[in-house]
Amino acid sequence: MREVADVTPDELASARPLRADARRNYLLLVDAARAVFAEQGGDASMEAIAKRAGVGIGTLYRHFPKRIDVVEAVYRTDVDGLVDLASALVVDRAPWPALVAWLEGFVRYAQTKRTFLSELFEAFEKNPELKSVSRERLHDAMASVLVRAQASGDVREDVDASDVMQLLGPMCTSPTLSDGQIERLLAVVEDGLRAPT
């Protein structure tokens, strides 16, 4: 019989649910990898990720045989989080605050990716579908909060989700921008989206 820790990334993505302890280890590893990448960027080691997660290196390699696999897992999980955030915001918040909260969530998500962009580009080269599917999911999430804010009259009608993503993209990937600059630029984007009065 296989050990729980022997579950592969492909099995995780399959319809068969993981046992609770395998799922817990997987999520611990993804969270640990996200934190280690944020701190160490491209220099992050598999050993540091396992240590941060509190699991043995063998458990890490059984879940993620290659370093690029853990990069993909962090990225997929973060995209899932933004999609879930959009779904929750359209239920829980008024249109304009929902849009602002999602934009802020997107910028936070994108800032964390600046520390391991080269690894992420490698993941996209290995799996081009990862980039295209994720981009479409993020576009749809953005559109769900944007269109609602347009329908309420809070946001100008002459922009769409693609326009807003183009505005945010360079701001999120530039390695030279400080947190303060990003905050100011996001405020400018939000002001520009407001419907004229």
mmCIF file of C-alpha atoms in Angstrom, residues 21-191:
data_model
loop_
_atom_site.group_PDB
_atom_site.id
_atom_site.type_symbol
_atom_site.label_atom_id
_atom_site.label_comp_id
_atom_site.label_asym_id
_atom_site.label_seq_id
_atom_site.Cartn_x
_atom_site.Cartn_y
_atom_site.Cartn_z
ATOM 1 C CA ASP A 21 -3.306 14.174 5.894
ATOM 2 C CA ALA A 22 -2.022 14.167 2.311
ATOM 3 C CA ARG A 23 -4.053 17.273 1.520
ATOM 4 C CA ARG A 24 -2.765 18.936 4.698
ATOM 5 C CA ASN A 25 0.860 18.198 3.741
ATOM 6 C CA TYR A 26 0.283 19.475 0.217
ATOM 7 C CA LEU A 27 -1.183 22.764 1.463
ATOM 8 C CA LEU A 28 1.559 23.133 4.097
ATOM 9 C CA LEU A 29 4.161 22.752 1.371
ATOM 10 C CA VAL A 30 2.481 25.253 -0.955
ATOM 11 C CA ASP A 31 2.137 27.819 1.833
ATOM 12 C CA ALA A 32 5.731 27.254 2.895
ATOM 13 C CA ALA A 33 6.959 27.583 -0.689
ATOM 14 C CA ARG A 34 5.069 30.850 -1.114
ATOM 15 C CA ALA A 35 6.692 32.265 2.043
ATOM 16 C CA VAL A 36 10.193 31.036 1.162
ATOM 17 C CA PHE A 37 9.938 32.372 -2.400
ATOM 18 C CA ALA A 38 8.818 35.748 -0.999
ATOM 19 C CA GLU A 39 11.844 35.854 1.301
ATOM 20 C CA GLN A 40 14.523 34.274 -0.880
ATOM 21 C CA GLY A 41 13.239 34.618 -4.445
ATOM 22 C CA GLY A 42 14.995 32.478 -7.011
ATOM 23 C CA ASP A 43 17.527 31.313 -4.416
ATOM 24 C CA ALA A 44 14.874 29.420 -2.458
ATOM 25 C CA SER A 45 15.876 25.803 -1.933
ATOM 26 C CA MET A 46 13.695 22.730 -1.706
ATOM 27 C CA GLU A 47 15.255 22.046 1.697
ATOM 28 C CA ALA A 48 14.164 25.476 2.985
ATOM 29 C CA ILE A 49 10.614 24.822 1.784
ATOM 30 C CA ALA A 50 10.448 21.429 3.507
ATOM 31 C CA LYS A 51 11.877 22.885 6.706
ATOM 32 C CA ARG A 52 9.368 25.768 6.690
ATOM 33 C CA ALA A 53 6.518 23.282 6.159
ATOM 34 C CA GLY A 54 7.769 21.066 8.971
ATOM 35 C CA VAL A 55 7.979 17.959 6.776
ATOM 36 C CA GLY A 56 10.808 15.781 5.563
ATOM 37 C CA ILE A 57 12.470 16.446 2.237
ATOM 38 C CA GLY A 58 11.167 13.092 0.989
ATOM 39 C CA THR A 59 7.578 14.234 1.517
ATOM 40 C CA LEU A 60 8.299 17.394 -0.462
ATOM 41 C CA TYR A 61 9.801 15.447 -3.360
ATOM 42 C CA ARG A 62 6.945 12.954 -3.392
ATOM 43 C CA HIS A 63 4.480 15.806 -3.820
ATOM 44 C CA PHE A 64 6.743 17.874 -6.078
ATOM 45 C CA PRO A 65 9.394 15.805 -7.889
ATOM 46 C CA LYS A 66 10.941 18.930 -9.450
ATOM 47 C CA ARG A 67 11.340 22.471 -8.205
ATOM 48 C CA ILE A 68 9.246 23.745 -11.099
ATOM 49 C CA ASP A 69 6.338 21.619 -9.825
ATOM 50 C CA VAL A 70 6.190 23.558 -6.570
ATOM 51 C CA VAL A 71 6.386 26.862 -8.492
ATOM 52 C CA GLU A 72 3.368 25.779 -10.536
ATOM 53 C CA ALA A 73 1.491 24.713 -7.417
ATOM 54 C CA VAL A 74 2.036 28.077 -5.721
ATOM 55 C CA TYR A 75 0.905 29.887 -8.855
ATOM 56 C CA ARG A 76 -2.200 27.734 -9.353
ATOM 57 C CA THR A 77 -3.200 28.100 -5.706
ATOM 58 C CA ASP A 78 -2.793 31.871 -5.847
ATOM 59 C CA VAL A 79 -4.882 32.120 -9.011
ATOM 60 C CA ASP A 80 -7.552 29.985 -7.324
ATOM 61 C CA GLY A 81 -7.483 32.414 -4.407
ATOM 62 C CA LEU A 82 -8.116 35.424 -6.637
ATOM 63 C CA VAL A 83 -10.959 33.685 -8.439
ATOM 64 C CA ASP A 84 -12.510 32.747 -5.087
ATOM 65 C CA LEU A 85 -12.006 36.302 -3.842
ATOM 66 C CA ALA A 86 -13.982 37.711 -6.788
ATOM 67 C CA SER A 87 -16.815 35.241 -6.157
ATOM 68 C CA ALA A 88 -16.972 36.173 -2.475
ATOM 69 C CA LEU A 89 -16.779 39.924 -3.101
ATOM 70 C CA VAL A 90 -19.704 40.029 -5.531
ATOM 71 C CA VAL A 91 -21.830 38.406 -2.824
ATOM 72 C CA ASP A 92 -20.535 40.230 0.249
ATOM 73 C CA ARG A 93 -19.725 43.782 -0.858
ATOM 74 C CA ALA A 94 -21.252 46.666 -2.748
ATOM 75 C CA PRO A 95 -19.973 47.000 -6.339
ATOM 76 C CA TRP A 96 -17.326 49.710 -5.899
ATOM 77 C CA PRO A 97 -15.784 48.350 -2.661
ATOM 78 C CA ALA A 98 -15.785 44.886 -4.230
ATOM 79 C CA LEU A 99 -13.831 46.137 -7.237
ATOM 80 C CA VAL A 100 -11.333 48.028 -5.061
ATOM 81 C CA ALA A 101 -10.811 44.997 -2.813
ATOM 82 C CA TRP A 102 -10.204 42.745 -5.812
ATOM 83 C CA LEU A 103 -7.748 45.179 -7.400
ATOM 84 C CA GLU A 104 -5.847 45.357 -4.113
ATOM 85 C CA GLY A 105 -5.876 41.546 -3.893
ATOM 86 C CA PHE A 106 -4.565 41.273 -7.430
ATOM 87 C CA VAL A 107 -1.730 43.701 -6.776
ATOM 88 C CA ARG A 108 -0.717 41.801 -3.609
ATOM 89 C CA TYR A 109 -0.781 38.545 -5.586
ATOM 90 C CA ALA A 110 1.304 40.028 -8.396
ATOM 91 C CA GLN A 111 3.847 41.561 -6.024
ATOM 92 C CA THR A 112 4.647 38.134 -4.594
ATOM 93 C CA LYS A 113 5.385 36.848 -8.089
ATOM 94 C CA ARG A 114 8.126 39.435 -8.661
ATOM 95 C CA THR A 115 10.457 37.451 -6.406
ATOM 96 C CA PHE A 116 10.407 34.352 -8.595
ATOM 97 C CA LEU A 117 9.506 35.592 -12.083
ATOM 98 C CA SER A 118 12.228 33.597 -13.839
ATOM 99 C CA GLU A 119 10.924 30.359 -12.301
ATOM 100 C CA LEU A 120 7.385 31.306 -13.262
ATOM 101 C CA PHE A 121 8.425 31.990 -16.857
ATOM 102 C CA GLU A 122 10.089 28.580 -16.875
ATOM 103 C CA ALA A 123 6.823 27.036 -15.680
ATOM 104 C CA PHE A 124 4.969 28.819 -18.507
ATOM 105 C CA GLU A 125 7.471 27.509 -21.059
ATOM 106 C CA LYS A 126 7.087 23.986 -19.712
ATOM 107 C CA ASN A 127 3.300 24.259 -19.624
ATOM 108 C CA PRO A 128 1.945 27.031 -21.912
ATOM 109 C CA GLU A 129 -1.611 26.071 -21.001
ATOM 110 C CA LEU A 130 -0.904 27.071 -17.391
ATOM 111 C CA LYS A 131 -0.399 30.673 -18.487
ATOM 112 C CA SER A 132 -3.315 30.876 -20.918
ATOM 113 C CA VAL A 133 -5.858 29.172 -18.644
ATOM 114 C CA SER A 134 -4.761 31.196 -15.617
ATOM 115 C CA ARG A 135 -4.873 34.458 -17.558
ATOM 116 C CA GLU A 136 -8.411 33.651 -18.729
ATOM 117 C CA ARG A 137 -9.528 32.795 -15.190
ATOM 118 C CA LEU A 138 -8.066 36.040 -13.836
ATOM 119 C CA HIS A 139 -9.677 38.016 -16.663
ATOM 120 C CA ASP A 140 -13.063 36.475 -15.889
ATOM 121 C CA ALA A 141 -12.654 37.198 -12.172
ATOM 122 C CA MET A 142 -11.756 40.803 -12.911
ATOM 123 C CA ALA A 143 -14.705 41.103 -15.300
ATOM 124 C CA SER A 144 -17.136 39.806 -12.664
ATOM 125 C CA VAL A 145 -16.334 42.657 -10.269
ATOM 126 C CA LEU A 146 -15.812 45.288 -12.968
ATOM 127 C CA VAL A 147 -19.059 44.718 -14.884
ATOM 128 C CA ARG A 148 -21.027 44.806 -11.670
ATOM 129 C CA ALA A 149 -19.451 48.152 -10.736
ATOM 130 C CA GLN A 150 -20.234 49.470 -14.213
ATOM 131 C CA ALA A 151 -23.861 48.356 -13.915
ATOM 132 C CA SER A 152 -24.166 50.254 -10.624
ATOM 133 C CA GLY A 153 -22.832 53.417 -12.292
ATOM 134 C CA ASP A 154 -19.647 53.494 -10.192
ATOM 135 C CA VAL A 155 -17.250 52.713 -13.055
ATOM 136 C CA ARG A 156 -16.933 54.312 -16.468
ATOM 137 C CA GLU A 157 -18.468 52.315 -19.317
ATOM 138 C CA ASP A 158 -15.632 52.703 -21.826
ATOM 139 C CA VAL A 159 -13.221 50.206 -20.202
ATOM 140 C CA ASP A 160 -13.224 46.449 -19.973
ATOM 141 C CA ALA A 161 -11.350 43.870 -17.926
ATOM 142 C CA SER A 162 -8.567 43.615 -20.520
ATOM 143 C CA ASP A 163 -7.950 47.356 -20.261
ATOM 144 C CA VAL A 164 -7.654 47.209 -16.487
ATOM 145 C CA MET A 165 -5.352 44.182 -16.606
ATOM 146 C CA GLN A 166 -3.094 46.080 -19.035
ATOM 147 C CA LEU A 167 -2.934 48.983 -16.590
ATOM 148 C CA LEU A 168 -2.049 46.719 -13.670
ATOM 149 C CA GLY A 169 0.418 44.427 -15.441
ATOM 150 C CA PRO A 170 3.507 46.643 -15.695
ATOM 151 C CA MET A 171 2.904 48.042 -12.243
ATOM 152 C CA CYS A 172 2.899 44.558 -10.781
ATOM 153 C CA THR A 173 5.976 43.170 -12.519
ATOM 154 C CA SER A 174 8.392 46.099 -12.303
ATOM 155 C CA PRO A 175 11.181 45.167 -9.883
ATOM 156 C CA THR A 176 12.002 48.824 -9.186
ATOM 157 C CA LEU A 177 8.661 49.979 -7.784
ATOM 158 C CA SER A 178 8.407 50.409 -4.036
ATOM 159 C CA ASP A 179 5.342 49.396 -2.053
ATOM 160 C CA GLY A 180 4.503 53.077 -1.628
ATOM 161 C CA GLN A 181 4.663 53.703 -5.379
ATOM 162 C CA ILE A 182 2.457 50.704 -6.062
ATOM 163 C CA GLU A 183 -0.093 51.965 -3.566
ATOM 164 C CA ARG A 184 -0.115 55.415 -5.178
ATOM 165 C CA LEU A 185 -0.355 54.007 -8.705
ATOM 166 C CA LEU A 186 -3.233 51.756 -7.716
ATOM 167 C CA ALA A 187 -5.052 54.808 -6.331
ATOM 168 C CA VAL A 188 -4.520 56.541 -9.695
ATOM 169 C CA VAL A 189 -5.949 53.518 -11.527
ATOM 170 C CA GLU A 190 -8.959 53.453 -9.216
ATOM 171 C CA ASP A 191 -9.553 57.190 -9.697
#
